[in-house]
Amino acid sequence: MIKYKRVLIFCLISFVLFIILQNIYPVPNFVTDSRMYIYGAADENSVVSYRPLGYSVFLKAVHNYNSSISAVVFAQYFLYLASTLFFLFTILKVFDLKPLYQNILFFFTLVNPPMLFLANSILSDSLFISLTVIWITLLIRILLYYRWMDIALMLLTLWCSFFVRYSVLVYPVLAIIVILLFLPHKLKKFSTIACILLLSAIFYQHTKSLVEDATGVSTFSGFGGWQLANNAMSVYERTPGAKVDTDDPDISLLDSLARKYADSVRKVNPNYNGVTEDDYMWLDASPFVVFKRWYRARNPFVDEFSAWTAESVILNKYAWDIIKQYPIRYFRYFVLPNARTFFIPEMNGLSAYTTPEIYQIPIVRQWYGLPERISNDANALLPRYLNEPFRDIYSLFSVAFVVTMLFYLMNPRKFILSAVPRKIIFSIAIFWLFLAGFNILVAPVHYRFIAMLFPIILCGILVVWGNYKKEGVRGNPGTAPTSKKYAADVAART
């Protein structure tokens, strides 16, 4: 049984901490991406940008309701709080956990410093994390209740998530696998899968058409080529003399610039690792940015965004040339280190507030009506002292989650779990596996990209060990003790 009084106490603690944080940092955290999102919200004609414009739509919607910048951070905070409670209450409807386990769940998921800091940032991370938690909760509810309403809401959440971050394109694959494996109702199973495929295809084609209309380049997103090429430079950083064999003049020029750059930084710092910081994507001296300037000089009528998008196609081919020619080195120098980083992620964006004085970014001042002189610099390092210890807790829970799932798979009869709870546990494991594989393969892992995993892996650990069958206790796995509320729902449905 859920003790709602204790839940309310944890919510109040979380809210008080957020109020304190918001008073310490009256201006939310801003980075370069923050300005792009606000430009997208303020510009009525924006249809495509370097990043998806879904977060810009969110900023615009909040601004239309309340033009204060505080309205944004409070909207993000309450959405995070609501999504987390929605997930936890759904889990606790099925698993009858001890009060101690419930307290651990609510404390670590609600009193969560990194999520509070992300909510107080003008970045898409908080919104995307909340949407992801809502989406996985609705997927679980589909397995519990088989209701059309949950299916419709899951599809709607998926559609909204598409526009916030393109990495969500891995979610349809996960949903299809879970529904194929665990949803017994054939009509709902295949109609849901058809809707997921249709939504994904419509979004992909729509976005690709917008990009092509704006730039003349037939590609889904310019970001992918830049990111993959940045990852592939891990080979050149650790392999003096590496070279791509190609007849393509653009690839040949890129390769020449990349080799010279890698050689020069290696001489200055033998341990240089610009891949983890995305240096090749953003530094003015990076070979890819130098190539973009050369491309624009050769095509003077091409604007900055179109040149960036066109180069992404070239960079994508260049990256695959490197990976195919040096597959073992790429695995050794990018994939393996990134797999380790998945368990101990970088705190990029969460170790310090980077907000400059507001007069340096007039679009923010104008959009939100802020005074010129507001600064957070005096407390810039506070996030490090709060967020990095929490990252270490996440690392411990991640290892514990893997050990727990492996132990459960090898010894299922040691746990008193009925069919539906087992489906939920497997769904959580599949979700973790997909996000782990995607993040490890696609880009250097930062905690803010995987923060949505924290409540999910913690739930996975506690619901498994909360149903561990002690020695000497008899029990049939098919008649597991689950939540009385869920049992009543099942009885009413049948």
XYZ file of C-alpha atoms in Angstrom:
494
model
C 0.000 0.000 0.000
C 1.301 3.458 -0.906
C 1.588 5.833 2.039
C 0.508 9.077 0.397
C 1.517 11.153 3.419
C 5.138 10.108 2.964
C 4.931 10.783 -0.768
C 3.671 14.289 -0.031
C 6.596 14.858 2.339
C 9.103 13.854 -0.339
C 7.350 16.114 -2.866
C 7.539 19.038 -0.442
C 11.252 18.428 0.174
C 11.828 18.341 -3.573
C 9.840 21.555 -4.105
C 11.630 23.421 -1.291
C 15.017 22.426 -2.735
C 13.926 23.642 -6.157
C 12.788 26.986 -4.715
C 16.173 27.387 -2.993
C 17.965 26.507 -6.227
C 15.840 28.925 -8.219
C 16.683 31.711 -5.770
C 20.396 30.959 -5.972
C 20.186 30.948 -9.775
C 17.509 33.499 -10.741
C 18.715 33.218 -14.339
C 18.478 29.582 -15.564
C 21.508 27.866 -16.994
C 22.225 28.942 -20.579
C 24.512 27.453 -23.220
C 24.772 28.051 -26.964
C 21.885 25.656 -27.632
C 19.697 27.718 -25.288
C 19.977 30.724 -27.571
C 19.078 28.593 -30.601
C 15.942 27.326 -28.875
C 14.874 30.860 -27.960
C 15.608 32.103 -31.479
C 13.371 29.311 -32.759
C 10.598 30.283 -30.339
C 10.817 34.009 -31.120
C 11.016 33.587 -34.908
C 7.596 32.905 -36.394
C 9.188 31.591 -39.615
C 11.432 28.906 -38.065
C 10.733 25.462 -39.531
C 14.138 23.744 -39.225
C 17.261 24.387 -37.179
C 20.451 22.694 -36.029
C 18.379 20.854 -33.437
C 14.680 19.834 -33.370
C 12.319 22.731 -32.733
C 9.942 20.901 -30.382
C 11.530 22.547 -27.350
C 11.166 25.942 -29.052
C 7.435 25.204 -29.433
C 7.319 24.405 -25.707
C 9.065 27.706 -24.864
C 6.652 29.585 -27.099
C 3.610 27.920 -25.521
C 4.798 28.792 -22.010
C 5.664 32.336 -23.141
C 2.169 32.842 -24.544
C 0.758 31.902 -21.161
C 3.355 33.695 -19.001
C 6.313 35.661 -20.378
C 8.430 35.275 -17.223
C 11.514 33.089 -17.546
C 10.578 31.570 -14.168
C 7.440 30.153 -15.793
C 9.651 27.972 -18.024
C 11.652 26.430 -15.202
C 8.576 25.846 -13.026
C 6.740 24.254 -15.956
C 9.716 21.942 -16.491
C 9.933 21.121 -12.788
C 6.250 20.283 -12.359
C 6.234 18.201 -15.549
C 9.226 16.236 -14.220
C 7.480 15.797 -10.854
C 4.209 14.669 -12.453
C 5.896 12.250 -14.879
C 7.946 10.649 -12.100
C 4.924 10.224 -9.822
C 2.935 8.794 -12.740
C 5.658 6.191 -13.298
C 6.084 5.301 -9.618
C 2.346 5.002 -8.900
C 1.934 2.775 -11.956
C 4.736 0.483 -10.767
C 3.386 0.387 -7.204
C -0.060 -0.595 -8.478
C 1.482 -3.882 -9.552
C 4.310 -4.518 -7.076
C 3.449 -4.500 -3.387
C 6.768 -3.169 -2.074
C 7.738 -2.755 1.566
C 7.573 0.796 2.989
C 11.375 0.960 3.127
C 11.639 0.210 -0.591
C 8.937 2.768 -1.348
C 10.808 5.401 0.663
C 14.018 4.685 -1.251
C 12.156 4.995 -4.546
C 10.485 8.298 -3.749
C 13.515 9.839 -2.079
C 16.034 9.179 -4.857
C 13.652 9.965 -7.707
C 12.058 13.126 -6.287
C 14.949 14.571 -4.284
C 17.174 14.365 -7.330
C 19.712 17.243 -7.711
C 20.604 16.671 -11.413
C 16.936 16.765 -12.395
C 16.394 19.934 -10.364
C 19.337 21.575 -12.126
C 18.100 20.457 -15.539
C 14.656 21.850 -14.766
C 16.373 25.165 -14.017
C 18.088 25.179 -17.423
C 16.955 26.409 -20.826
C 17.688 23.086 -22.478
C 15.493 20.388 -23.982
C 16.787 17.705 -21.582
C 14.230 18.162 -18.789
C 11.292 18.131 -21.216
C 12.638 15.107 -23.079
C 13.275 13.163 -19.865
C 9.716 13.842 -18.671
C 8.234 12.783 -22.006
C 10.319 9.601 -21.976
C 9.196 8.680 -18.459
C 5.553 9.304 -19.444
C 6.010 7.236 -22.608
C 7.544 4.196 -20.876
C 4.829 4.410 -18.200
C 2.089 4.338 -20.829
C 3.790 1.384 -22.519
C 3.703 -0.449 -19.188
C 0.045 0.472 -18.700
C -0.761 -1.011 -22.113
C 0.661 -4.321 -20.868
C -1.345 -4.019 -17.659
C -4.766 -2.956 -18.926
C -4.832 -3.359 -22.769
C -6.860 -0.128 -23.025
C -7.243 1.918 -26.214
C -6.886 5.126 -24.167
C -3.388 4.152 -23.016
C -2.455 3.207 -26.583
C -3.670 6.566 -27.908
C -1.804 8.501 -25.197
C 1.366 6.480 -25.799
C 1.221 7.306 -29.518
C 0.582 10.994 -28.752
C 3.546 11.129 -26.352
C 5.729 9.407 -28.942
C 4.679 11.953 -31.570
C 5.495 14.893 -29.280
C 8.842 13.334 -28.332
C 9.864 13.078 -32.000
C 9.995 16.862 -32.202
C 12.097 17.322 -29.056
C 15.032 15.003 -29.774
C 15.694 12.832 -32.816
C 17.199 10.035 -30.713
C 13.585 9.110 -29.913
C 13.503 7.264 -33.254
C 14.852 4.246 -31.358
C 11.704 4.184 -29.191
C 9.394 2.764 -31.885
C 11.688 -0.256 -32.241
C 11.560 -0.835 -28.493
C 7.779 -0.414 -28.386
C 7.237 -2.849 -31.263
C 9.404 -5.508 -29.594
C 7.639 -5.143 -26.235
C 4.163 -5.190 -27.812
C 4.990 -8.180 -30.019
C 6.333 -10.142 -27.066
C 3.885 -9.265 -24.321
C 0.572 -7.841 -25.601
C -1.863 -10.779 -25.930
C -4.723 -8.980 -27.708
C -4.023 -9.523 -31.440
C -6.170 -6.661 -32.764
C -4.620 -4.146 -30.403
C -1.170 -5.617 -30.923
C -1.045 -5.276 -34.699
C -3.059 -2.056 -34.919
C -0.716 -0.418 -32.376
C 2.348 -1.578 -34.292
C 0.856 -0.266 -37.530
C 0.191 3.127 -35.926
C 3.743 3.299 -34.542
C 5.229 2.533 -37.953
C 2.940 5.043 -39.655
C 3.741 7.828 -37.186
C 7.483 7.172 -37.502
C 7.343 7.174 -41.311
C 5.268 10.375 -41.435
C 7.605 12.182 -39.044
C 10.742 11.018 -40.846
C 9.480 12.005 -44.285
C 8.020 15.304 -43.059
C 11.296 16.324 -41.387
C 13.351 15.240 -44.378
C 11.132 17.325 -46.694
C 11.485 20.398 -44.471
C 15.271 20.067 -44.433
C 15.405 19.603 -48.202
C 13.132 22.604 -48.824
C 15.262 24.805 -46.553
C 18.721 23.656 -47.658
C 18.419 21.741 -50.922
C 20.033 18.732 -49.229
C 18.138 15.441 -49.074
C 18.831 14.300 -45.517
C 16.850 13.766 -42.318
C 19.147 15.749 -40.032
C 22.497 17.409 -40.474
C 23.505 16.533 -36.942
C 24.084 12.824 -37.542
C 26.980 13.189 -39.981
C 28.795 15.688 -37.779
C 28.394 13.512 -34.698
C 29.506 10.287 -36.396
C 32.587 11.987 -37.872
C 33.410 13.433 -34.457
C 33.233 9.904 -32.997
C 35.385 8.471 -35.800
C 38.185 10.911 -34.972
C 38.905 8.751 -31.928
C 40.805 6.535 -34.389
C 43.015 9.364 -35.633
C 43.715 10.657 -32.128
C 45.230 7.296 -31.160
C 46.625 6.120 -34.521
C 49.485 8.209 -35.925
C 49.772 7.649 -39.658
C 46.123 6.639 -40.125
C 44.735 7.610 -43.522
C 41.604 6.969 -45.581
C 42.043 5.619 -49.110
C 39.598 7.497 -51.332
C 39.154 8.980 -54.793
C 36.595 11.527 -53.594
C 38.249 15.008 -53.613
C 36.067 16.278 -50.731
C 36.874 13.247 -48.573
C 40.540 13.569 -49.508
C 40.614 17.213 -48.391
C 38.747 16.402 -45.181
C 41.167 13.589 -44.428
C 44.177 15.829 -44.989
C 42.778 18.479 -42.642
C 41.857 15.862 -40.026
C 45.275 14.191 -40.052
C 47.105 17.519 -39.727
C 44.857 18.577 -36.867
C 45.261 15.260 -35.016
C 49.047 15.392 -35.421
C 49.241 18.986 -34.155
C 47.138 18.455 -31.020
C 48.930 15.168 -30.287
C 52.250 17.008 -30.152
C 50.876 19.513 -27.657
C 48.951 16.970 -25.568
C 49.524 13.237 -26.199
C 46.390 12.456 -24.142
C 44.125 14.868 -26.018
C 40.575 13.576 -26.398
C 38.466 16.072 -28.303
C 35.884 13.418 -29.145
C 34.319 13.404 -25.664
C 33.954 17.197 -25.774
C 32.639 17.246 -29.369
C 35.574 19.514 -30.304
C 35.481 18.452 -33.951
C 31.914 19.686 -34.238
C 32.256 23.118 -32.682
C 35.844 24.403 -32.344
C 36.797 27.031 -34.938
C 40.172 25.321 -35.441
C 38.685 21.848 -35.964
C 39.180 20.303 -39.426
C 35.423 19.975 -40.001
C 34.748 23.650 -39.282
C 37.711 24.638 -41.471
C 36.247 22.492 -44.269
C 32.870 24.235 -43.832
C 34.547 27.607 -44.362
C 36.215 26.258 -47.483
C 32.865 24.861 -48.675
C 31.176 28.244 -48.235
C 34.001 30.003 -50.045
C 33.500 27.606 -52.961
C 29.699 28.083 -52.772
C 29.254 31.783 -51.863
C 25.467 31.769 -52.272
C 24.962 28.998 -49.696
C 23.972 30.188 -46.204
C 25.566 28.900 -42.996
C 22.878 26.355 -42.126
C 22.711 24.934 -45.666
C 26.517 24.575 -45.737
C 26.435 22.839 -42.351
C 23.739 20.437 -43.564
C 25.462 19.736 -46.889
C 28.740 19.017 -45.137
C 27.001 16.538 -42.835
C 26.378 14.269 -45.838
C 30.079 14.375 -46.711
C 31.071 13.843 -43.078
C 28.769 10.839 -42.795
C 30.510 9.164 -45.746
C 33.928 10.131 -44.386
C 33.121 8.693 -40.944
C 31.986 5.374 -42.409
C 35.169 5.228 -44.517
C 37.226 5.529 -41.313
C 35.120 2.991 -39.415
C 35.170 0.426 -42.243
C 38.924 0.812 -42.692
C 39.717 0.722 -38.942
C 36.835 -1.230 -37.325
C 38.875 -2.771 -34.502
C 40.506 0.540 -33.596
C 37.142 2.307 -33.664
C 35.713 -0.316 -31.345
C 38.746 -0.048 -29.059
C 39.045 3.736 -28.960
C 35.404 4.842 -29.117
C 32.894 2.059 -28.412
C 34.645 0.453 -25.421
C 35.525 3.742 -23.670
C 31.989 4.979 -24.305
C 30.576 1.780 -22.803
C 32.573 2.523 -19.642
C 31.359 6.123 -19.740
C 27.769 4.888 -19.869
C 28.227 3.616 -16.314
C 30.252 6.648 -15.169
C 28.924 9.372 -17.493
C 30.396 12.795 -18.117
C 28.649 15.604 -16.242
C 28.672 17.951 -19.229
C 26.315 20.821 -18.438
C 25.825 19.681 -14.828
C 29.188 20.488 -13.231
C 28.867 24.271 -13.393
C 26.417 26.951 -14.399
C 27.608 28.614 -17.572
C 25.187 31.551 -17.654
C 26.956 34.718 -18.801
C 25.704 38.113 -17.707
C 22.406 38.608 -19.441
C 23.470 41.683 -21.428
C 25.618 39.383 -23.566
C 22.536 37.631 -24.966
C 19.996 40.354 -25.878
C 17.487 37.927 -27.424
C 16.989 36.398 -23.962
C 16.633 39.803 -22.338
C 14.100 40.916 -24.926
C 12.080 37.687 -25.003
C 11.761 37.438 -21.211
C 11.999 41.130 -20.219
C 15.052 40.665 -17.986
C 17.301 43.453 -16.701
C 20.789 43.732 -18.155
C 22.826 42.866 -15.075
C 21.966 39.516 -13.566
C 24.669 36.920 -13.051
C 25.021 33.486 -11.448
C 28.813 33.474 -11.500
C 29.245 33.674 -7.703
C 27.762 30.181 -7.276
C 28.968 28.642 -10.521
C 30.544 25.542 -8.938
C 27.685 24.528 -6.617
C 26.290 22.008 -9.161
C 29.526 20.018 -9.060
C 29.228 19.395 -5.320
C 25.617 18.252 -5.615
C 25.469 16.507 -8.990
C 28.702 14.538 -9.144
C 27.962 12.512 -5.964
C 24.544 11.732 -7.421
C 26.235 10.573 -10.627
C 28.247 8.150 -8.483
C 25.003 6.854 -6.961
C 23.643 6.352 -10.486
C 26.804 4.384 -11.363
C 26.325 2.070 -8.388
C 22.657 1.534 -9.240
C 23.537 0.843 -12.887
C 25.919 -1.946 -11.922
C 23.394 -3.259 -9.382
C 20.694 -3.233 -12.083
C 22.782 -5.331 -14.466
C 23.686 -7.799 -11.702
C 20.047 -7.969 -10.575
C 18.705 -8.666 -14.061
C 21.330 -11.320 -14.765
C 20.644 -13.009 -11.435
C 16.887 -12.908 -12.102
C 17.282 -14.398 -15.596
C 19.458 -17.210 -14.277
C 17.305 -17.922 -11.191
C 13.680 -16.977 -11.998
C 12.227 -19.494 -9.532
C 13.864 -17.667 -6.638
C 11.444 -14.780 -7.159
C 7.716 -14.771 -6.457
C 6.469 -13.015 -9.579
C 3.374 -13.643 -11.659
C 3.108 -13.296 -15.424
C 2.306 -9.576 -15.754
C 4.986 -8.363 -13.285
C 7.505 -10.498 -15.173
C 6.500 -8.749 -18.416
C 7.076 -5.367 -16.792
C 10.511 -6.380 -15.531
C 11.481 -7.673 -18.968
C 10.167 -4.459 -20.560
C 12.324 -2.371 -18.204
C 15.340 -4.544 -19.033
C 14.704 -4.190 -22.786
C 14.311 -0.413 -22.404
C 17.627 -0.165 -20.551
C 19.352 -2.401 -23.106
C 18.123 -0.315 -26.059
C 19.071 3.009 -24.508
C 22.447 1.665 -23.433
C 23.226 0.345 -26.912
C 21.987 3.485 -28.636
C 23.874 5.916 -26.407
C 27.089 3.912 -26.498
C 27.097 3.672 -30.289
C 25.858 7.140 -31.218
C 27.713 9.758 -29.162
C 29.875 10.339 -26.070
C 27.624 9.679 -23.086
C 26.685 12.607 -20.842
C 24.529 12.135 -17.766
C 21.846 14.558 -18.919
C 21.237 12.336 -21.972
C 20.495 9.255 -19.857
C 19.039 10.752 -16.654
C 15.630 9.235 -17.483
C 17.149 5.829 -16.695
C 17.655 6.608 -13.010
C 14.082 6.044 -11.735
C 13.643 3.118 -14.127
C 16.726 1.153 -13.058
C 16.034 1.879 -9.391
C 12.508 0.513 -9.800
C 13.903 -2.521 -11.595
C 16.265 -3.298 -8.724
C 13.698 -2.853 -5.963
C 10.779 -4.697 -7.584
C 12.979 -7.721 -8.300
C 14.590 -7.959 -4.858
C 11.314 -6.952 -3.219
C 9.889 -10.234 -4.543
C 12.859 -12.428 -3.681
C 11.709 -15.742 -2.177
C 13.480 -16.318 1.104
C 14.867 -19.733 1.889
C 12.284 -21.990 3.469
C 9.340 -20.000 2.112
C 7.162 -21.940 -0.266
C 5.551 -20.202 -3.150
C 4.363 -20.659 -6.670
C 5.783 -18.096 -9.128
C 2.400 -18.062 -10.836
C 0.612 -16.796 -7.704
C 2.847 -13.923 -6.687
C 1.708 -11.332 -4.146
C 1.111 -8.139 -6.079
C -0.554 -4.855 -5.250
C -4.145 -5.170 -4.012
C -5.107 -2.259 -6.249
C -3.830 -4.045 -9.360
C -5.478 -7.314 -8.275
C -8.801 -5.488 -7.956
C -8.340 -3.919 -11.393
C -7.666 -7.325 -12.942
C -10.693 -8.833 -11.228
C -12.922 -6.017 -12.465
C -11.591 -6.412 -16.015
C -12.197 -10.151 -16.085
